[in-house]
Short mmCIF file of C-alpha atoms and ligand atoms in Angstrom, two decimals:
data_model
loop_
_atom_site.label_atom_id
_atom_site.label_comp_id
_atom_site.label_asym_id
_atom_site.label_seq_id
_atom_site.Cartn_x
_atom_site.Cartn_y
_atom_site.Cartn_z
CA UNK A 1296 -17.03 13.08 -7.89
CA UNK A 1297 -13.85 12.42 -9.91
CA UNK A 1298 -11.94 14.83 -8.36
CA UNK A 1299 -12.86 12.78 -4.99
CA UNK A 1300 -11.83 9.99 -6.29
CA UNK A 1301 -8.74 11.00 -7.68
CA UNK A 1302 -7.80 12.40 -3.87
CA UNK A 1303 -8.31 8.98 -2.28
CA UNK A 1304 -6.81 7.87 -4.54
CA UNK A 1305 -3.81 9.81 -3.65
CA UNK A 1306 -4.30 9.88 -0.08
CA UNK A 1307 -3.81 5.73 -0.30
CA UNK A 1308 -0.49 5.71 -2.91
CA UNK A 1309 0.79 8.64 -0.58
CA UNK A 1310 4.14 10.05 -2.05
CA UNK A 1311 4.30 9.58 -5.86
CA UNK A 1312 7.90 8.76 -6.24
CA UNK A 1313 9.46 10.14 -9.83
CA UNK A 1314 9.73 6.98 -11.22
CA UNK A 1315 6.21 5.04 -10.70
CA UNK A 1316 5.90 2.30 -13.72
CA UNK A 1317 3.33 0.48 -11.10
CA UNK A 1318 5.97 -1.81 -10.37
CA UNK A 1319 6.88 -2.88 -6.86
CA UNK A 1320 5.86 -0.42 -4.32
CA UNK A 1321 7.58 -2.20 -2.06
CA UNK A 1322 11.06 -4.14 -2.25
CA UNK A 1323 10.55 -7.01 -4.49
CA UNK A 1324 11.57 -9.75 -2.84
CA UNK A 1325 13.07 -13.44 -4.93
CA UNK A 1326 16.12 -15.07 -5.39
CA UNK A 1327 18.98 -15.02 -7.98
CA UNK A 1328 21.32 -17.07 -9.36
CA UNK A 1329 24.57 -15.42 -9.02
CA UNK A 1330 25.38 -15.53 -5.65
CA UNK A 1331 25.74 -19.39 -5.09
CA UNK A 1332 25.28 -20.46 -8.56
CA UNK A 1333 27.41 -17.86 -10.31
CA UNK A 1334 27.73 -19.12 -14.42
CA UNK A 1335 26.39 -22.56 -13.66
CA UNK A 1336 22.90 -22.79 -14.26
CA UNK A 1337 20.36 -24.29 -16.63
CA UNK A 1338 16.85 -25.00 -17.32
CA UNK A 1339 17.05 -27.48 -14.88
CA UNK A 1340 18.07 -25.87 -11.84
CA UNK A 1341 15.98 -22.83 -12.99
CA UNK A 1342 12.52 -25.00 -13.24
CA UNK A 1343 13.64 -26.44 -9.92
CA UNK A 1344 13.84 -23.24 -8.26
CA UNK A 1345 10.53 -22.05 -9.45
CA UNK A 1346 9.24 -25.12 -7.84
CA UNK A 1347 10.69 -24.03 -5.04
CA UNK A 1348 9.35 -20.64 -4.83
CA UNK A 1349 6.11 -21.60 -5.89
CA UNK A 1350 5.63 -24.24 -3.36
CA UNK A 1351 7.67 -22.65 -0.20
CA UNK A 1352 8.35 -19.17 -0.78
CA UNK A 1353 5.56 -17.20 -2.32
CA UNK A 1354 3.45 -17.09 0.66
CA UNK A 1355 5.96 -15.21 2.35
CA UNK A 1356 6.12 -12.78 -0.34
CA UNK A 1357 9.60 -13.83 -2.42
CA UNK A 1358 7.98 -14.06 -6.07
CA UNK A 1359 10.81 -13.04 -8.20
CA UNK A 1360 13.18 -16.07 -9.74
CA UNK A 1361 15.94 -13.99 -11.13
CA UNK A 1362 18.64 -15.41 -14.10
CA UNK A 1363 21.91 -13.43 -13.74
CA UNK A 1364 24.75 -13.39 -15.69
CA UNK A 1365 25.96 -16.29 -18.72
CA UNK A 1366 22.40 -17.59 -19.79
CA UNK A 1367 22.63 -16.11 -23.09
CA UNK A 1368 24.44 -17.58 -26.35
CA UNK A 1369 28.24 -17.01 -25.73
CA UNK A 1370 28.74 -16.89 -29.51
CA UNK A 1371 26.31 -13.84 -30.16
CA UNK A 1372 23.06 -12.80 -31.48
CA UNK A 1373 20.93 -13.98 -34.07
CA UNK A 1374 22.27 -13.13 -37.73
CA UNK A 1375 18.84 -11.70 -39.11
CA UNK A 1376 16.63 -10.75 -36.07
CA UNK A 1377 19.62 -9.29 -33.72
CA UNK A 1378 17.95 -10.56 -31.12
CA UNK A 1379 19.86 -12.61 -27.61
CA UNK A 1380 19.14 -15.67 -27.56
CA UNK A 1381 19.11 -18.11 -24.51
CA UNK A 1382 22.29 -21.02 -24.56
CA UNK A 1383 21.04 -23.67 -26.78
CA UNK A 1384 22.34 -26.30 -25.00
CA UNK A 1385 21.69 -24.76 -21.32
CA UNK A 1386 18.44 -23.16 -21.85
CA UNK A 1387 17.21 -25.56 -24.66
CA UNK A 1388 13.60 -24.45 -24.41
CA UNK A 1389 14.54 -20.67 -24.27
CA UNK A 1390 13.48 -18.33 -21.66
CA UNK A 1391 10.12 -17.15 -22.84
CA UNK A 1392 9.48 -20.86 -21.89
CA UNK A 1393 10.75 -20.49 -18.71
CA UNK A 1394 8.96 -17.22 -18.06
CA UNK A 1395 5.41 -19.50 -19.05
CA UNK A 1396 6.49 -22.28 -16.82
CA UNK A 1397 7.25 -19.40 -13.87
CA UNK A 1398 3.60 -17.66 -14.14
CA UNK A 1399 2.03 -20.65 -14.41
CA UNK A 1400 3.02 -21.38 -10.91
CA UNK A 1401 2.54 -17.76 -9.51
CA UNK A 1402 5.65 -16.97 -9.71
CA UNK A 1403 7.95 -13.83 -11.79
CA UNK A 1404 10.93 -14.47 -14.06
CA UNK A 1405 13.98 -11.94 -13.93
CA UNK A 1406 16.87 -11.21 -16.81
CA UNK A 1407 20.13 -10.55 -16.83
CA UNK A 1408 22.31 -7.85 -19.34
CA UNK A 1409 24.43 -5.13 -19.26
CA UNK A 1410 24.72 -1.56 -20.55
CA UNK A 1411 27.99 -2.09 -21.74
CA UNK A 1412 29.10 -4.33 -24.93
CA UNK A 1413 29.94 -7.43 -22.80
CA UNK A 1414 28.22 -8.59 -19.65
CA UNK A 1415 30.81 -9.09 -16.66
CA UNK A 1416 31.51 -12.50 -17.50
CA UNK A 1417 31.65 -12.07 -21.26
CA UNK A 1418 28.34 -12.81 -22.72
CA UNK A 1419 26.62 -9.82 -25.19
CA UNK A 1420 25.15 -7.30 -23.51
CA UNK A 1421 22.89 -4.73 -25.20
CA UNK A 1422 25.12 -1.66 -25.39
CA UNK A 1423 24.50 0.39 -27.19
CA UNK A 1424 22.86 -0.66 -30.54
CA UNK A 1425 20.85 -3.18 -28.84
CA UNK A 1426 18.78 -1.35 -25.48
CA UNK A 1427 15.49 -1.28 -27.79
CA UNK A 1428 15.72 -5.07 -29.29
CA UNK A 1429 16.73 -6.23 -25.98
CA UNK A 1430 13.58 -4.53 -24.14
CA UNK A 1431 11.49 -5.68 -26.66
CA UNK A 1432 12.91 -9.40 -26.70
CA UNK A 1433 12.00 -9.52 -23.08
CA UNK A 1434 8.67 -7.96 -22.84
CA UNK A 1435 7.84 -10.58 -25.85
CA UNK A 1436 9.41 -13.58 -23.65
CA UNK A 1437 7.12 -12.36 -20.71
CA UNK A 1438 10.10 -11.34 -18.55
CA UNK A 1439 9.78 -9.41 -15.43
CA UNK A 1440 12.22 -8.09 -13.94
CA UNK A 1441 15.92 -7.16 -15.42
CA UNK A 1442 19.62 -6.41 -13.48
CA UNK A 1443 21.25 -3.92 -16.01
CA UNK A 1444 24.95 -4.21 -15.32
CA UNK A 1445 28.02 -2.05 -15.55
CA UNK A 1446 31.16 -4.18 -17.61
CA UNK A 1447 32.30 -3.08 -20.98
CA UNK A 1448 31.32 0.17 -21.12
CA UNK A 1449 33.02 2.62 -23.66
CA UNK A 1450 33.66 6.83 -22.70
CA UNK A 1451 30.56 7.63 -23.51
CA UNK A 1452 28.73 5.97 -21.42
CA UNK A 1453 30.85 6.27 -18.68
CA UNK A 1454 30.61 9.92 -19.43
CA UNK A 1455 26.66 10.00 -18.90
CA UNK A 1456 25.74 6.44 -17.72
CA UNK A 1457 22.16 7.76 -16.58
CA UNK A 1458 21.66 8.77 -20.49
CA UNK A 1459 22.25 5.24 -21.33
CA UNK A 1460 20.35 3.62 -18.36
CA UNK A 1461 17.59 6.04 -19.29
CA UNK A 1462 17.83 4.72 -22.98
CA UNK A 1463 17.22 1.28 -21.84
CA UNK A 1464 14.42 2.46 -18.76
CA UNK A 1465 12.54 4.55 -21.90
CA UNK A 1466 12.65 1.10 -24.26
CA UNK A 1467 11.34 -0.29 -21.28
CA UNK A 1468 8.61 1.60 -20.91
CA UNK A 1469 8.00 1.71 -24.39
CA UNK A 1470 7.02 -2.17 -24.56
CA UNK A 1471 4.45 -1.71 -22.45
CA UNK A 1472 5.24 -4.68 -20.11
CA UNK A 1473 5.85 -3.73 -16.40
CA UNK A 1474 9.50 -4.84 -16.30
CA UNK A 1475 11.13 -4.09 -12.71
CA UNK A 1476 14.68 -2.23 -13.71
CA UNK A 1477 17.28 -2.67 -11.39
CA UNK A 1478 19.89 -0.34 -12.70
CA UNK A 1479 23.74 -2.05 -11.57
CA UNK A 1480 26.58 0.12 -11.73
CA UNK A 1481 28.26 -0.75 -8.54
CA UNK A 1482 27.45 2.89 -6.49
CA UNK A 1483 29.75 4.85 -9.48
CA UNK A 1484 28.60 8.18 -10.44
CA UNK A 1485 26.44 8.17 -7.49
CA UNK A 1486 23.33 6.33 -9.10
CA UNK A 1487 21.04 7.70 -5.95
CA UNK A 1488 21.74 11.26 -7.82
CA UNK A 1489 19.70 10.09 -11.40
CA UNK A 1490 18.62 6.67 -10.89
CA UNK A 1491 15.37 7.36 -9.08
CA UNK A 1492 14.01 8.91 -11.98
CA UNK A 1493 14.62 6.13 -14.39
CA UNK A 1494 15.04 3.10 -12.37
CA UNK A 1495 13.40 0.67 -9.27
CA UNK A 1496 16.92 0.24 -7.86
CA UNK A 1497 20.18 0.88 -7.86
CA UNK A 1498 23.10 -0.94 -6.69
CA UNK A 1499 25.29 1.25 -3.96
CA UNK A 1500 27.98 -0.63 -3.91
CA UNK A 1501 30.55 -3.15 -5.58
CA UNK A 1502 29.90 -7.02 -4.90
CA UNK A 1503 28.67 -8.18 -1.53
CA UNK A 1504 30.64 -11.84 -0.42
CA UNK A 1505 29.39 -13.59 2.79
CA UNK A 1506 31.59 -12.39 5.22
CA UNK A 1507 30.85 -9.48 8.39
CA UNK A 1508 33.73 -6.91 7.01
CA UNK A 1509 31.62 -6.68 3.37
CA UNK A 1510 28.24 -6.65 4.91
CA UNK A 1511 29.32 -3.71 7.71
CA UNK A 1512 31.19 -2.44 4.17
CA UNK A 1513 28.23 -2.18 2.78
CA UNK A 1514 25.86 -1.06 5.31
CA UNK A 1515 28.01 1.85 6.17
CA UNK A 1516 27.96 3.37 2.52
CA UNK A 1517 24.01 2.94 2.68
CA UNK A 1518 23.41 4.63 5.60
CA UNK A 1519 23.83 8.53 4.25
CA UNK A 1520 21.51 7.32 1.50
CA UNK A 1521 18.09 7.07 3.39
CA UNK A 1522 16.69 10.28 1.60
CA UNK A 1523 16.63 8.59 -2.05
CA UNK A 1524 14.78 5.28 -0.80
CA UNK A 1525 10.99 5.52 -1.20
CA UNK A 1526 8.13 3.96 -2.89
CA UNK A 1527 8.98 2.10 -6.08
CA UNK A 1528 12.58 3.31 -5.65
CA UNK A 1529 15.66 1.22 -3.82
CA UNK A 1530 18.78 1.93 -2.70
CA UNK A 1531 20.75 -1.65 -3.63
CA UNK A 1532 23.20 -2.96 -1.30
CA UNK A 1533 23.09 -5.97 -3.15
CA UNK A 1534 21.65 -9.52 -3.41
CA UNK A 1535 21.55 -11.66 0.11
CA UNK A 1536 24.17 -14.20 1.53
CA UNK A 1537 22.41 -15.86 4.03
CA UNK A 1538 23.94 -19.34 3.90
CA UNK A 1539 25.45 -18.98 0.75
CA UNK A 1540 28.94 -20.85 1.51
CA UNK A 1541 31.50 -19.51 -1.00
CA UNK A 1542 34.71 -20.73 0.54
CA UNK A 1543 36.66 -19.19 2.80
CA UNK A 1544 33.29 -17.35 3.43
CA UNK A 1545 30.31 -17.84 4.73
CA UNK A 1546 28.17 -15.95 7.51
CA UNK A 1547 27.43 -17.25 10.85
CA UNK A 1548 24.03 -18.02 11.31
CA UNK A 1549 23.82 -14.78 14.03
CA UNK A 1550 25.55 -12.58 11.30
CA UNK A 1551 23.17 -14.08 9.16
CA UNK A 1552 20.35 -12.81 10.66
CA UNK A 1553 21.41 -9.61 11.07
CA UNK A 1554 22.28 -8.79 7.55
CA UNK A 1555 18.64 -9.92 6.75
CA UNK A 1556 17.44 -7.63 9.31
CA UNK A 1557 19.53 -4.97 8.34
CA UNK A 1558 18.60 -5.23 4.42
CA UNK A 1559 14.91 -5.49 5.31
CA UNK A 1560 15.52 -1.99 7.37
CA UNK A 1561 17.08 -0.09 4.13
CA UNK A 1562 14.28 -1.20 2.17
CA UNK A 1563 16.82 -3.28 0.15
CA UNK A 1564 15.51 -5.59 -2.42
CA UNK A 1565 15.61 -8.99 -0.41
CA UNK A 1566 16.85 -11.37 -3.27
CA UNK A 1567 18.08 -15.23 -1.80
CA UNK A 1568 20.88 -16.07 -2.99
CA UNK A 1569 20.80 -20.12 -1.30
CA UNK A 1570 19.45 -22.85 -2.73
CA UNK A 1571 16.35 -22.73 -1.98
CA UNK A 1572 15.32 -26.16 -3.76
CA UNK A 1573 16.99 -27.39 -0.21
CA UNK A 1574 15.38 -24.85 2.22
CA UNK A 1575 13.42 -28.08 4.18
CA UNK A 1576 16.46 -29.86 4.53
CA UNK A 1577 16.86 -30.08 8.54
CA UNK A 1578 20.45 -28.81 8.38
CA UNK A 1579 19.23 -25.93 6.94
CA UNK A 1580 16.44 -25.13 8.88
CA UNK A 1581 17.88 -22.41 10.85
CA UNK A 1582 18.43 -20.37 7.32
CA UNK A 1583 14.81 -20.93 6.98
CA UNK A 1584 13.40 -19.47 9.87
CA UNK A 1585 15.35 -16.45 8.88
CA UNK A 1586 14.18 -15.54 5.42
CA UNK A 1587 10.69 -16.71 6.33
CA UNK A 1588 10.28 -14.72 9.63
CA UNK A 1589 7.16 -12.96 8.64
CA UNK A 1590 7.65 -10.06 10.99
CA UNK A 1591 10.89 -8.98 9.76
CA UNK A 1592 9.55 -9.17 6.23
CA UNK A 1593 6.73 -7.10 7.18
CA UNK A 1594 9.46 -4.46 7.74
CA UNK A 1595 10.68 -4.45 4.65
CA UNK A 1596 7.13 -4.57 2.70
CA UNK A 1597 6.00 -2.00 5.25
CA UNK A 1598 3.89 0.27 2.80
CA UNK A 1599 5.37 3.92 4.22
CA UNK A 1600 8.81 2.45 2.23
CA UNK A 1601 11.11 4.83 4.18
CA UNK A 1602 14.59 4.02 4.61
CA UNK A 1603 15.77 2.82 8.22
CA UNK A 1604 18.18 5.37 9.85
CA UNK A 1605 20.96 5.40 12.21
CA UNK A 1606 19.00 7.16 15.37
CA UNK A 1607 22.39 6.83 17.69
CA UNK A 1608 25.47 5.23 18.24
CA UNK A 1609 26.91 3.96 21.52
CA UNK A 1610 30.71 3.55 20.86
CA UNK A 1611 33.71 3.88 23.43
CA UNK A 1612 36.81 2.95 23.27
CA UNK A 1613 39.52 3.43 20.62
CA UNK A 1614 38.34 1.37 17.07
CA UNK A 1615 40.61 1.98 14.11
CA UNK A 1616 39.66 0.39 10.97
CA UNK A 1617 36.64 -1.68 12.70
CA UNK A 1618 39.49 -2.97 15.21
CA UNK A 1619 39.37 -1.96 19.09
CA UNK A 1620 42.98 -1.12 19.72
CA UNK A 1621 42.27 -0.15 22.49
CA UNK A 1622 43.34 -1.83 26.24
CA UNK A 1623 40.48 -1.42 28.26
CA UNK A 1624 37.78 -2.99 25.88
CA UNK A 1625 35.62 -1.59 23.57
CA UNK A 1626 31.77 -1.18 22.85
CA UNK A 1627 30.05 -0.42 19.44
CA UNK A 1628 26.35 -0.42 19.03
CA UNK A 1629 24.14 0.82 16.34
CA UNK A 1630 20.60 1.90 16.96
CA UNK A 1631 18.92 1.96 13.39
CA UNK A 1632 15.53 3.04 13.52
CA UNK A 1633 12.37 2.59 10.24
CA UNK A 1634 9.14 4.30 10.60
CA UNK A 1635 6.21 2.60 9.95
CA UNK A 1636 2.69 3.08 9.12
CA UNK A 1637 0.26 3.58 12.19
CA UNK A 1638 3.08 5.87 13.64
CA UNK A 1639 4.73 2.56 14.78
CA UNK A 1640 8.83 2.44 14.55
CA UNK A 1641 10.76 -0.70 14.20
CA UNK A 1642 14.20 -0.01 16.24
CA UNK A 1643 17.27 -2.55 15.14
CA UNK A 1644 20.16 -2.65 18.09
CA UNK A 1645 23.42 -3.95 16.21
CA UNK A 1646 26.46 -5.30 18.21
CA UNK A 1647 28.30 -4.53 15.33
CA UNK A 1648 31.53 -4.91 17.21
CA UNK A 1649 34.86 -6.00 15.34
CA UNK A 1650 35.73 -7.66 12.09
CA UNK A 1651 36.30 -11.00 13.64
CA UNK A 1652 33.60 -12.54 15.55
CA UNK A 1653 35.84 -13.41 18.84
CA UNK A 1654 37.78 -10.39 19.23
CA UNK A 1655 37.72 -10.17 22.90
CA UNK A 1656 38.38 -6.68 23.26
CA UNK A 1657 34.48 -6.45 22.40
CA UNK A 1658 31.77 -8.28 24.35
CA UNK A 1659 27.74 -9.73 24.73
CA UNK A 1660 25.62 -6.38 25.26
CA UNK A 1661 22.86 -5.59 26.46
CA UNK A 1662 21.93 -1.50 25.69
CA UNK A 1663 19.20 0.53 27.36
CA UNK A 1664 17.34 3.06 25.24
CA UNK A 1665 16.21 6.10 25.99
CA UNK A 1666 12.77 6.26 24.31
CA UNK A 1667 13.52 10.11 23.65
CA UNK A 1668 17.01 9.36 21.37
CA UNK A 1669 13.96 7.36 19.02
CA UNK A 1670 11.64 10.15 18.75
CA UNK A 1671 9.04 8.80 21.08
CA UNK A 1672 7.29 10.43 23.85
CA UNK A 1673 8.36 10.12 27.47
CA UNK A 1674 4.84 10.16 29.04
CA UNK A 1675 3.57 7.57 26.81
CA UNK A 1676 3.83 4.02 27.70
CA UNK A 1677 5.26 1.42 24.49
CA UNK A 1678 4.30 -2.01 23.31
CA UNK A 1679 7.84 -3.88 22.68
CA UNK A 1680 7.94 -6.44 20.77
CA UNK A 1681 11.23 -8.87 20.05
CA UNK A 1682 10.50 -9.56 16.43
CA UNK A 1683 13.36 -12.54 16.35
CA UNK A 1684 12.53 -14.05 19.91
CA UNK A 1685 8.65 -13.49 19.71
CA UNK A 1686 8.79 -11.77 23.36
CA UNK A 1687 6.54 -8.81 24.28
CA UNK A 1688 7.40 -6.32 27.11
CA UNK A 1689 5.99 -2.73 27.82
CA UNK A 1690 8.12 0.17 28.45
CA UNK A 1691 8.18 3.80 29.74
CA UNK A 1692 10.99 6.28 29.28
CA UNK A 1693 12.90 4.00 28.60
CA UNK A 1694 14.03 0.44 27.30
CA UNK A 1695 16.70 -2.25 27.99
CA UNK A 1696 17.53 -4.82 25.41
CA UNK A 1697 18.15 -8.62 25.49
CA UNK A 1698 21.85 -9.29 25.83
CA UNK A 1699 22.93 -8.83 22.24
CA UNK A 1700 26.25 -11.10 20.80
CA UNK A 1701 29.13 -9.62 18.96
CA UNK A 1702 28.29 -9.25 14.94
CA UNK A 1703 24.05 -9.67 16.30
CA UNK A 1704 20.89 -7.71 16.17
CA UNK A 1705 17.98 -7.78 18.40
CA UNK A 1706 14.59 -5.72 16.70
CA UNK A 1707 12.20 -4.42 18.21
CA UNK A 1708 8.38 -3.04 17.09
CA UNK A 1709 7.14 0.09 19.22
CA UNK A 1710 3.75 0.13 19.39
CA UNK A 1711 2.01 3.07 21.68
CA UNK A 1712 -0.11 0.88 24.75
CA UNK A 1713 -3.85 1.68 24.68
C1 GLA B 1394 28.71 -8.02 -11.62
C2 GLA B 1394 27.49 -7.79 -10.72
C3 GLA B 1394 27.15 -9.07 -9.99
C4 GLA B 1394 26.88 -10.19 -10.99
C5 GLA B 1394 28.08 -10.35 -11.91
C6 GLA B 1394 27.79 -11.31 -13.06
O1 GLA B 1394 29.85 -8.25 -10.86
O2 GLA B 1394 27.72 -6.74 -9.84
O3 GLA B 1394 26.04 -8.89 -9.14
O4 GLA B 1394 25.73 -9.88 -11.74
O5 GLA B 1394 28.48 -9.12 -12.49
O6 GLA B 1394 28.88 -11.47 -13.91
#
């Protein structure tokens, strides 16, 4: 009888990644301050944003409200206890007040430190006397989820960084608080290669900015990286920009949309980085309907967690550098594909086309697939459905896409007909 159970049991988690502390399955999805917000935020604009969540957010999943970097006494610890302690005058209640106020209205409360002696902007960080003070200060303030960062860090670490990430994953553990541990150390020493043992996530890359040249950046270093993804374990290409305006950058509302498409395909954490105390305003409403589109999200929290792929590629013409230099015009399409459960496949066609938006050497395409080149069967006949434009088609053999805009993405669910 146990022994059946215990196989269900099994059958329904499916693969048992190597690091399973019963956290997150899935991506976790949230917000976080740095991206807009960067060192200037308080209790205010915290309790605000829980609010938010609470009220707007958390039925589409996001649950996460996530404190980055400078939130902790500039100065330094506390004399006796050693402990961090939240800006007096910033955080006057502290953050285990915070984290109360956050579960109180459903929602999770994130941390922010380093491994190193000094965060990135200069606030102390736990390295390396502190990892076991620090994971116990947290799990006492009822934290959640912590972004372990990368600045300050002395030889040694850098000589075995996943010793001293494992340090901190172990005091994690140890507290017995489920504490999501995002592991941040910007793709060096190929965190993929040890992080999945000690960590939810890892970052892949340096900082993302909201522009198309860091988000294809980006994107192309994640795509070899499919294999490490899986339950409970993320490759990290880093917190979202959708509207997030940090001059001279900000996406356009198409690009937008595909880089939330695209991060919900690599299984990437999907952590807003907008202000999302303002997500009803009417000017805004288009960055709404994006981060709320249910059936995107549903590809990310898809519960076989495996990693989209690059299936194919059409590209002609001559592209150096993400530039077509050459004279007769140039085409560049990515077909990403992400398996999901019921033997159903989500397929992502990318006019990922030049740098700049308006190139005209690259144009409006619209790309017929061969349902082979995506591992489904030519006899069979396919549900399509456009997840973005709502629009339901069937197909056999094969399938032509809407007519897809330079730096856009159509997506598509493949369902077999009955
Ligand atoms: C590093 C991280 C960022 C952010 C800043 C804060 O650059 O990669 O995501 O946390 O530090 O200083």
């Amino acid at each position: 009888m146990k022994l059946n159970i215990l196989l269900a049991a099994l059958l329904v988690v499916g693969y048992v990644s190597a690091f399973d502390n019963g956290v997150a399955r899935t991506p976790p999805m949230g917000w976080n301050s740095w991206n807009l917000f960067a060192c200037n935020i308080n209790e205010q604009l915290i309790i605000e944003t829980i609010d938010a969540m609470s009220s707007k957010l958390l039925k589409y999943g996001y649950q996460y409200v996530n404190i980055d970097d400078c939130w902790s006494r500039k100065e330094g610890r506390d004399n006796t206890t050693k402990e961090l302690i939240a800006d007096p005058i910033r955080f006057p209640r502290g953050i285990k007040y915070l984290a109360d106020y956050a579960h109180s209205k459903g929602v999770k409360l994130g941390i922010y430190s380093d491994v190193g002696f000094l965060t990135c902007a200069g606030y102390p960080a736990s390295g390396k006397d502190f990892y076991e003070i620090d994971a116990k200060t947290f799990a006492k303030w009822g934290v959640d989820y912590l972004k372990f960062d990368w600045c300050f860090t002395d030889d040694e670490i850098r000589a075995a960084p996943w010793k001293f990430y494992g340090r901190m994953s172990q005091a994690l553990n140890s507290t017995g608080r489920p504490i999501f541990y995002s592991i941040c150390n910007w793709g060096d020493f190929k965190p993929w290669e040890w992080a999945p043992k000690i960590s939810n996530s890892w970052r892949t890359t340096g900082d993302i900015n909201p522009s198309w040249a860091s988000v294809i950046d980006i994107l192309d270093k994640n795509r070899p990286l499919h294999q490490f993804s899986g339950p409970y374990t993320f490759n990290d290409p880093d917190m979202l920009e959708v509207e997030v305006d940090r001059p001279p950058n900000k996406l356009t509302v198409e690009e937008a949309r595909s880089h939330f498409t695209l991060w919900a395909m690599l299984n990437s954490p999907l952590l807003l980085g907008n202000d999302i105390r303002r997500i009803d305003d009417q000017d805004r409403k288009w960055a709404k309907d994006i981060i709320t589109n249910e059936e995107v999200i549903a590809l990310s929290q898809d519960n076989l967690v495996l990693q989209a792929k690059v299936l194919y590629e059409d590209k002609r013409g001559e592209i150096k550098d993400n530039k077509c230099v050459d004279q007769n015009g140039c085409v560049w399409i990515e077909v990403w594909g992400k398996q999901l459960v019921g033997g159903n496949i989500a397929v992502a066609v990318l006019n990922r086309a030049g740098v700049d938006v308006n190139d005209p050497k690259f144009k409006k395409e619209s790309h017929t697939i061969p349902l082979k080149s995506i591992g489904l069967s030519d006899t069979n006949e396919y549900v399509v459905r456009n997840l973005w434009t709502k629009q339901k088609t069937n197909a056999k053999q094969q399938f032509t896409t809407d007519s897809i805009d330079q730096h856009s993405i159509a997506v598509y669910k493949f369902t077999k007909a009955q």
